[in-house]
């Protein structure tokens, strides 16, 4: 059995690497060789630091890449690999079309670790995406299973050129 001198805090103050060493001893006093188990204690959920699009909130071509930067604490377990199975085990980034459906990906969600940060990269499939408001959804999760707050960011896709309805020269209408 394992007994701690004091319970580990759940506010992040005790987060970090731990090693538990154990031996077994029988009634005759014979002890087994020591066994050690190391683990990372992580109670703080990761957060989304940034969502990037090629051009701000108004685009006239479908974005080839959408990325999000996720951040875990220095003592944290690290960002979980992307959830490509839909089972909720890892971090998620997806795109919602104006009709509420998910835009399919051209390639699987990619993960690029950068120290305590991880960049998730989503390449949407550019097939027949209509004009309208699209929503990027990011759900950060770390390797310990802590899930951060969902973050959403919207952009307007407007591929339609303006239509000239009237042209005036002075007081005379030409079109």
PDB file of C-alpha atoms in Angstrom:
ATOM      1  CA  UNK A   1       0.000   0.000   0.000  1.00  0.00           C
ATOM      2  CA  UNK A   2       1.081   3.583  -0.610  1.00  0.00           C
ATOM      3  CA  UNK A   3       0.545   6.379   1.875  1.00  0.00           C
ATOM      4  CA  UNK A   4       1.486   9.997   1.214  1.00  0.00           C
ATOM      5  CA  UNK A   5       2.632  12.341   3.984  1.00  0.00           C
ATOM      6  CA  UNK A   6       0.184  14.896   2.564  1.00  0.00           C
ATOM      7  CA  UNK A   7      -2.281  14.692  -0.336  1.00  0.00           C
ATOM      8  CA  UNK A   8      -1.120  16.074  -3.672  1.00  0.00           C
ATOM      9  CA  UNK A   9      -2.761  19.410  -4.476  1.00  0.00           C
ATOM     10  CA  UNK A  10      -5.043  19.720  -7.495  1.00  0.00           C
ATOM     11  CA  UNK A  11      -4.282  23.411  -8.160  1.00  0.00           C
ATOM     12  CA  UNK A  12      -1.102  22.758 -10.137  1.00  0.00           C
ATOM     13  CA  UNK A  13       1.271  23.549  -7.269  1.00  0.00           C
ATOM     14  CA  UNK A  14       2.321  19.894  -6.889  1.00  0.00           C
ATOM     15  CA  UNK A  15       2.375  19.093 -10.607  1.00  0.00           C
ATOM     16  CA  UNK A  16       5.587  17.524 -11.825  1.00  0.00           C
ATOM     17  CA  UNK A  17       7.569  14.286 -12.038  1.00  0.00           C
ATOM     18  CA  UNK A  18       7.368  11.739  -9.220  1.00  0.00           C
ATOM     19  CA  UNK A  19       8.974   8.375  -8.535  1.00  0.00           C
ATOM     20  CA  UNK A  20       7.557   5.789  -6.147  1.00  0.00           C
ATOM     21  CA  UNK A  21       9.981   3.097  -4.920  1.00  0.00           C
ATOM     22  CA  UNK A  22       8.540  -0.077  -3.421  1.00  0.00           C
ATOM     23  CA  UNK A  23       9.781  -3.243  -1.804  1.00  0.00           C
ATOM     24  CA  UNK A  24       7.830  -6.207  -0.542  1.00  0.00           C
ATOM     25  CA  UNK A  25       8.675  -7.942   2.706  1.00  0.00           C
ATOM     26  CA  UNK A  26       7.333 -11.231   3.982  1.00  0.00           C
ATOM     27  CA  UNK A  27       6.658 -12.219   7.620  1.00  0.00           C
ATOM     28  CA  UNK A  28      10.164 -13.667   7.894  1.00  0.00           C
ATOM     29  CA  UNK A  29      11.764 -10.328   6.967  1.00  0.00           C
ATOM     30  CA  UNK A  30      12.829 -11.319   3.458  1.00  0.00           C
ATOM     31  CA  UNK A  31      12.687  -8.232   1.230  1.00  0.00           C
ATOM     32  CA  UNK A  32      12.326  -8.120  -2.525  1.00  0.00           C
ATOM     33  CA  UNK A  33      14.546  -5.947  -4.695  1.00  0.00           C
ATOM     34  CA  UNK A  34      13.244  -2.379  -4.903  1.00  0.00           C
ATOM     35  CA  UNK A  35      11.028  -1.524  -7.850  1.00  0.00           C
ATOM     36  CA  UNK A  36      10.505   2.065  -9.003  1.00  0.00           C
ATOM     37  CA  UNK A  37       7.616   3.556 -10.936  1.00  0.00           C
ATOM     38  CA  UNK A  38       7.905   7.079 -12.328  1.00  0.00           C
ATOM     39  CA  UNK A  39       4.946   9.215 -13.368  1.00  0.00           C
ATOM     40  CA  UNK A  40       3.993  12.777 -14.157  1.00  0.00           C
ATOM     41  CA  UNK A  41       1.300  14.394 -12.010  1.00  0.00           C
ATOM     42  CA  UNK A  42      -0.623  16.993 -14.037  1.00  0.00           C
ATOM     43  CA  UNK A  43      -3.819  18.738 -12.904  1.00  0.00           C
ATOM     44  CA  UNK A  44      -3.859  21.822 -15.149  1.00  0.00           C
ATOM     45  CA  UNK A  45      -5.669  21.723 -18.503  1.00  0.00           C
ATOM     46  CA  UNK A  46      -3.937  23.107 -21.604  1.00  0.00           C
ATOM     47  CA  UNK A  47      -5.197  26.225 -23.349  1.00  0.00           C
ATOM     48  CA  UNK A  48      -5.475  27.552 -26.888  1.00  0.00           C
ATOM     49  CA  UNK A  49      -2.989  30.409 -27.325  1.00  0.00           C
ATOM     50  CA  UNK A  50      -3.692  31.315 -30.943  1.00  0.00           C
ATOM     51  CA  UNK A  51      -5.748  30.368 -34.001  1.00  0.00           C
ATOM     52  CA  UNK A  52      -4.195  31.343 -37.333  1.00  0.00           C
ATOM     53  CA  UNK A  53      -5.722  31.880 -40.737  1.00  0.00           C
ATOM     54  CA  UNK A  54      -3.937  33.115 -43.854  1.00  0.00           C
ATOM     55  CA  UNK A  55      -5.929  36.391 -43.778  1.00  0.00           C
ATOM     56  CA  UNK A  56      -7.828  37.700 -40.739  1.00  0.00           C
ATOM     57  CA  UNK A  57     -11.624  37.215 -40.562  1.00  0.00           C
ATOM     58  CA  UNK A  58     -12.597  37.858 -44.205  1.00  0.00           C
ATOM     59  CA  UNK A  59     -11.247  35.601 -46.941  1.00  0.00           C
ATOM     60  CA  UNK A  60     -12.035  35.354 -50.649  1.00  0.00           C
ATOM     61  CA  UNK A  61     -10.346  31.995 -51.246  1.00  0.00           C
ATOM     62  CA  UNK A  62     -10.836  28.888 -49.147  1.00  0.00           C
ATOM     63  CA  UNK A  63      -7.948  28.715 -46.622  1.00  0.00           C
ATOM     64  CA  UNK A  64      -5.417  26.018 -47.501  1.00  0.00           C
ATOM     65  CA  UNK A  65      -4.298  25.671 -43.856  1.00  0.00           C
ATOM     66  CA  UNK A  66      -5.754  26.527 -40.457  1.00  0.00           C
ATOM     67  CA  UNK A  67      -3.575  26.191 -37.389  1.00  0.00           C
ATOM     68  CA  UNK A  68      -3.947  26.542 -33.642  1.00  0.00           C
ATOM     69  CA  UNK A  69      -1.235  26.902 -31.035  1.00  0.00           C
ATOM     70  CA  UNK A  70      -1.930  24.956 -27.829  1.00  0.00           C
ATOM     71  CA  UNK A  71      -0.031  25.551 -24.589  1.00  0.00           C
ATOM     72  CA  UNK A  72       0.531  23.307 -21.583  1.00  0.00           C
ATOM     73  CA  UNK A  73       2.276  24.325 -18.368  1.00  0.00           C
ATOM     74  CA  UNK A  74       6.009  23.731 -18.010  1.00  0.00           C
ATOM     75  CA  UNK A  75       5.335  20.960 -15.453  1.00  0.00           C
ATOM     76  CA  UNK A  76       2.450  19.511 -17.479  1.00  0.00           C
ATOM     77  CA  UNK A  77       2.262  16.167 -19.237  1.00  0.00           C
ATOM     78  CA  UNK A  78       2.318  17.799 -22.679  1.00  0.00           C
ATOM     79  CA  UNK A  79      -0.343  18.199 -25.349  1.00  0.00           C
ATOM     80  CA  UNK A  80      -2.064  14.964 -26.350  1.00  0.00           C
ATOM     81  CA  UNK A  81      -1.598  13.836 -29.938  1.00  0.00           C
ATOM     82  CA  UNK A  82      -4.448  14.809 -32.282  1.00  0.00           C
ATOM     83  CA  UNK A  83      -7.640  12.786 -32.053  1.00  0.00           C
ATOM     84  CA  UNK A  84      -7.926  11.312 -35.540  1.00  0.00           C
ATOM     85  CA  UNK A  85     -10.248   8.470 -34.460  1.00  0.00           C
ATOM     86  CA  UNK A  86     -13.086  10.587 -33.056  1.00  0.00           C
ATOM     87  CA  UNK A  87     -12.846   8.789 -29.704  1.00  0.00           C
ATOM     88  CA  UNK A  88     -12.070  11.958 -27.719  1.00  0.00           C
ATOM     89  CA  UNK A  89      -8.607  10.876 -26.604  1.00  0.00           C
ATOM     90  CA  UNK A  90      -6.622  13.813 -27.946  1.00  0.00           C
ATOM     91  CA  UNK A  91      -6.721  17.431 -28.989  1.00  0.00           C
ATOM     92  CA  UNK A  92      -9.132  18.375 -31.777  1.00  0.00           C
ATOM     93  CA  UNK A  93      -9.297  21.059 -34.460  1.00  0.00           C
ATOM     94  CA  UNK A  94     -12.083  21.073 -37.019  1.00  0.00           C
ATOM     95  CA  UNK A  95     -13.975  23.427 -39.301  1.00  0.00           C
ATOM     96  CA  UNK A  96     -17.769  23.865 -39.364  1.00  0.00           C
ATOM     97  CA  UNK A  97     -19.384  24.948 -42.664  1.00  0.00           C
ATOM     98  CA  UNK A  98     -22.221  27.504 -42.911  1.00  0.00           C
ATOM     99  CA  UNK A  99     -24.787  24.652 -43.022  1.00  0.00           C
ATOM    100  CA  UNK A 100     -23.478  23.213 -39.703  1.00  0.00           C
ATOM    101  CA  UNK A 101     -21.642  20.232 -41.214  1.00  0.00           C
ATOM    102  CA  UNK A 102     -17.971  19.530 -40.623  1.00  0.00           C
ATOM    103  CA  UNK A 103     -15.653  20.340 -43.518  1.00  0.00           C
ATOM    104  CA  UNK A 104     -13.663  17.196 -44.348  1.00  0.00           C
ATOM    105  CA  UNK A 105      -9.895  17.270 -44.025  1.00  0.00           C
ATOM    106  CA  UNK A 106      -7.602  16.806 -47.011  1.00  0.00           C
ATOM    107  CA  UNK A 107      -4.988  15.179 -44.731  1.00  0.00           C
ATOM    108  CA  UNK A 108      -5.122  13.904 -41.125  1.00  0.00           C
ATOM    109  CA  UNK A 109      -4.781  16.533 -38.389  1.00  0.00           C
ATOM    110  CA  UNK A 110      -1.074  17.195 -37.821  1.00  0.00           C
ATOM    111  CA  UNK A 111       0.720  17.987 -34.564  1.00  0.00           C
ATOM    112  CA  UNK A 112       3.998  19.916 -34.353  1.00  0.00           C
ATOM    113  CA  UNK A 113       5.421  20.042 -30.779  1.00  0.00           C
ATOM    114  CA  UNK A 114       7.412  23.166 -29.861  1.00  0.00           C
ATOM    115  CA  UNK A 115       8.512  22.889 -26.202  1.00  0.00           C
ATOM    116  CA  UNK A 116       5.465  23.495 -23.966  1.00  0.00           C
ATOM    117  CA  UNK A 117       3.509  24.550 -27.081  1.00  0.00           C
ATOM    118  CA  UNK A 118       2.081  22.351 -29.815  1.00  0.00           C
ATOM    119  CA  UNK A 119       0.801  23.551 -33.171  1.00  0.00           C
ATOM    120  CA  UNK A 120      -2.172  21.684 -34.623  1.00  0.00           C
ATOM    121  CA  UNK A 121      -2.469  22.014 -38.407  1.00  0.00           C
ATOM    122  CA  UNK A 122      -5.703  21.330 -40.304  1.00  0.00           C
ATOM    123  CA  UNK A 123      -5.841  21.232 -44.100  1.00  0.00           C
ATOM    124  CA  UNK A 124      -9.492  21.494 -45.169  1.00  0.00           C
ATOM    125  CA  UNK A 125     -10.640  19.812 -48.336  1.00  0.00           C
ATOM    126  CA  UNK A 126     -11.339  22.692 -50.760  1.00  0.00           C
ATOM    127  CA  UNK A 127     -14.153  20.908 -52.639  1.00  0.00           C
ATOM    128  CA  UNK A 128     -17.289  23.005 -53.266  1.00  0.00           C
ATOM    129  CA  UNK A 129     -17.248  25.145 -50.156  1.00  0.00           C
ATOM    130  CA  UNK A 130     -19.989  27.772 -50.435  1.00  0.00           C
ATOM    131  CA  UNK A 131     -19.745  31.373 -49.303  1.00  0.00           C
ATOM    132  CA  UNK A 132     -20.746  32.007 -45.712  1.00  0.00           C
ATOM    133  CA  UNK A 133     -19.524  32.042 -42.132  1.00  0.00           C
ATOM    134  CA  UNK A 134     -17.233  29.168 -41.136  1.00  0.00           C
ATOM    135  CA  UNK A 135     -16.326  28.342 -37.537  1.00  0.00           C
ATOM    136  CA  UNK A 136     -13.002  26.920 -36.404  1.00  0.00           C
ATOM    137  CA  UNK A 137     -13.346  24.766 -33.274  1.00  0.00           C
ATOM    138  CA  UNK A 138     -10.324  23.828 -31.135  1.00  0.00           C
ATOM    139  CA  UNK A 139     -10.498  21.489 -28.128  1.00  0.00           C
ATOM    140  CA  UNK A 140      -7.147  21.220 -26.301  1.00  0.00           C
ATOM    141  CA  UNK A 141      -6.335  18.105 -24.274  1.00  0.00           C
ATOM    142  CA  UNK A 142      -3.130  17.042 -22.548  1.00  0.00           C
ATOM    143  CA  UNK A 143      -1.607  13.581 -22.143  1.00  0.00           C
ATOM    144  CA  UNK A 144      -2.977  13.362 -18.584  1.00  0.00           C
ATOM    145  CA  UNK A 145      -6.531  13.693 -19.934  1.00  0.00           C
ATOM    146  CA  UNK A 146      -7.137  17.282 -18.767  1.00  0.00           C
ATOM    147  CA  UNK A 147      -9.353  19.056 -21.306  1.00  0.00           C
ATOM    148  CA  UNK A 148      -9.140  22.826 -21.716  1.00  0.00           C
ATOM    149  CA  UNK A 149     -11.942  25.149 -22.737  1.00  0.00           C
ATOM    150  CA  UNK A 150     -13.245  24.825 -26.294  1.00  0.00           C
ATOM    151  CA  UNK A 151     -12.280  27.854 -28.372  1.00  0.00           C
ATOM    152  CA  UNK A 152     -14.131  28.947 -31.495  1.00  0.00           C
ATOM    153  CA  UNK A 153     -13.203  31.528 -34.113  1.00  0.00           C
ATOM    154  CA  UNK A 154     -15.269  32.453 -37.164  1.00  0.00           C
ATOM    155  CA  UNK A 155     -14.395  33.830 -40.587  1.00  0.00           C
ATOM    156  CA  UNK A 156     -16.447  34.851 -43.603  1.00  0.00           C
ATOM    157  CA  UNK A 157     -15.704  33.196 -46.934  1.00  0.00           C
ATOM    158  CA  UNK A 158     -16.803  35.520 -49.753  1.00  0.00           C
ATOM    159  CA  UNK A 159     -15.664  34.307 -53.190  1.00  0.00           C
ATOM    160  CA  UNK A 160     -18.375  36.184 -55.098  1.00  0.00           C
ATOM    161  CA  UNK A 161     -17.305  39.352 -56.899  1.00  0.00           C
ATOM    162  CA  UNK A 162     -19.513  42.402 -56.472  1.00  0.00           C
ATOM    163  CA  UNK A 163     -22.196  42.976 -59.111  1.00  0.00           C
ATOM    164  CA  UNK A 164     -22.292  46.329 -60.873  1.00  0.00           C
ATOM    165  CA  UNK A 165     -25.905  47.483 -60.808  1.00  0.00           C
ATOM    166  CA  UNK A 166     -25.519  51.088 -61.922  1.00  0.00           C
ATOM    167  CA  UNK A 167     -22.841  53.320 -63.372  1.00  0.00           C
ATOM    168  CA  UNK A 168     -23.372  57.064 -63.458  1.00  0.00           C
ATOM    169  CA  UNK A 169     -21.481  59.728 -65.320  1.00  0.00           C
ATOM    170  CA  UNK A 170     -22.724  62.998 -63.954  1.00  0.00           C
ATOM    171  CA  UNK A 171     -26.526  62.783 -63.852  1.00  0.00           C
ATOM    172  CA  UNK A 172     -26.728  60.176 -66.627  1.00  0.00           C
ATOM    173  CA  UNK A 173     -27.036  56.465 -65.846  1.00  0.00           C
ATOM    174  CA  UNK A 174     -25.025  54.234 -68.231  1.00  0.00           C
ATOM    175  CA  UNK A 175     -26.006  50.810 -66.873  1.00  0.00           C
TER     176      UNK A 175
END
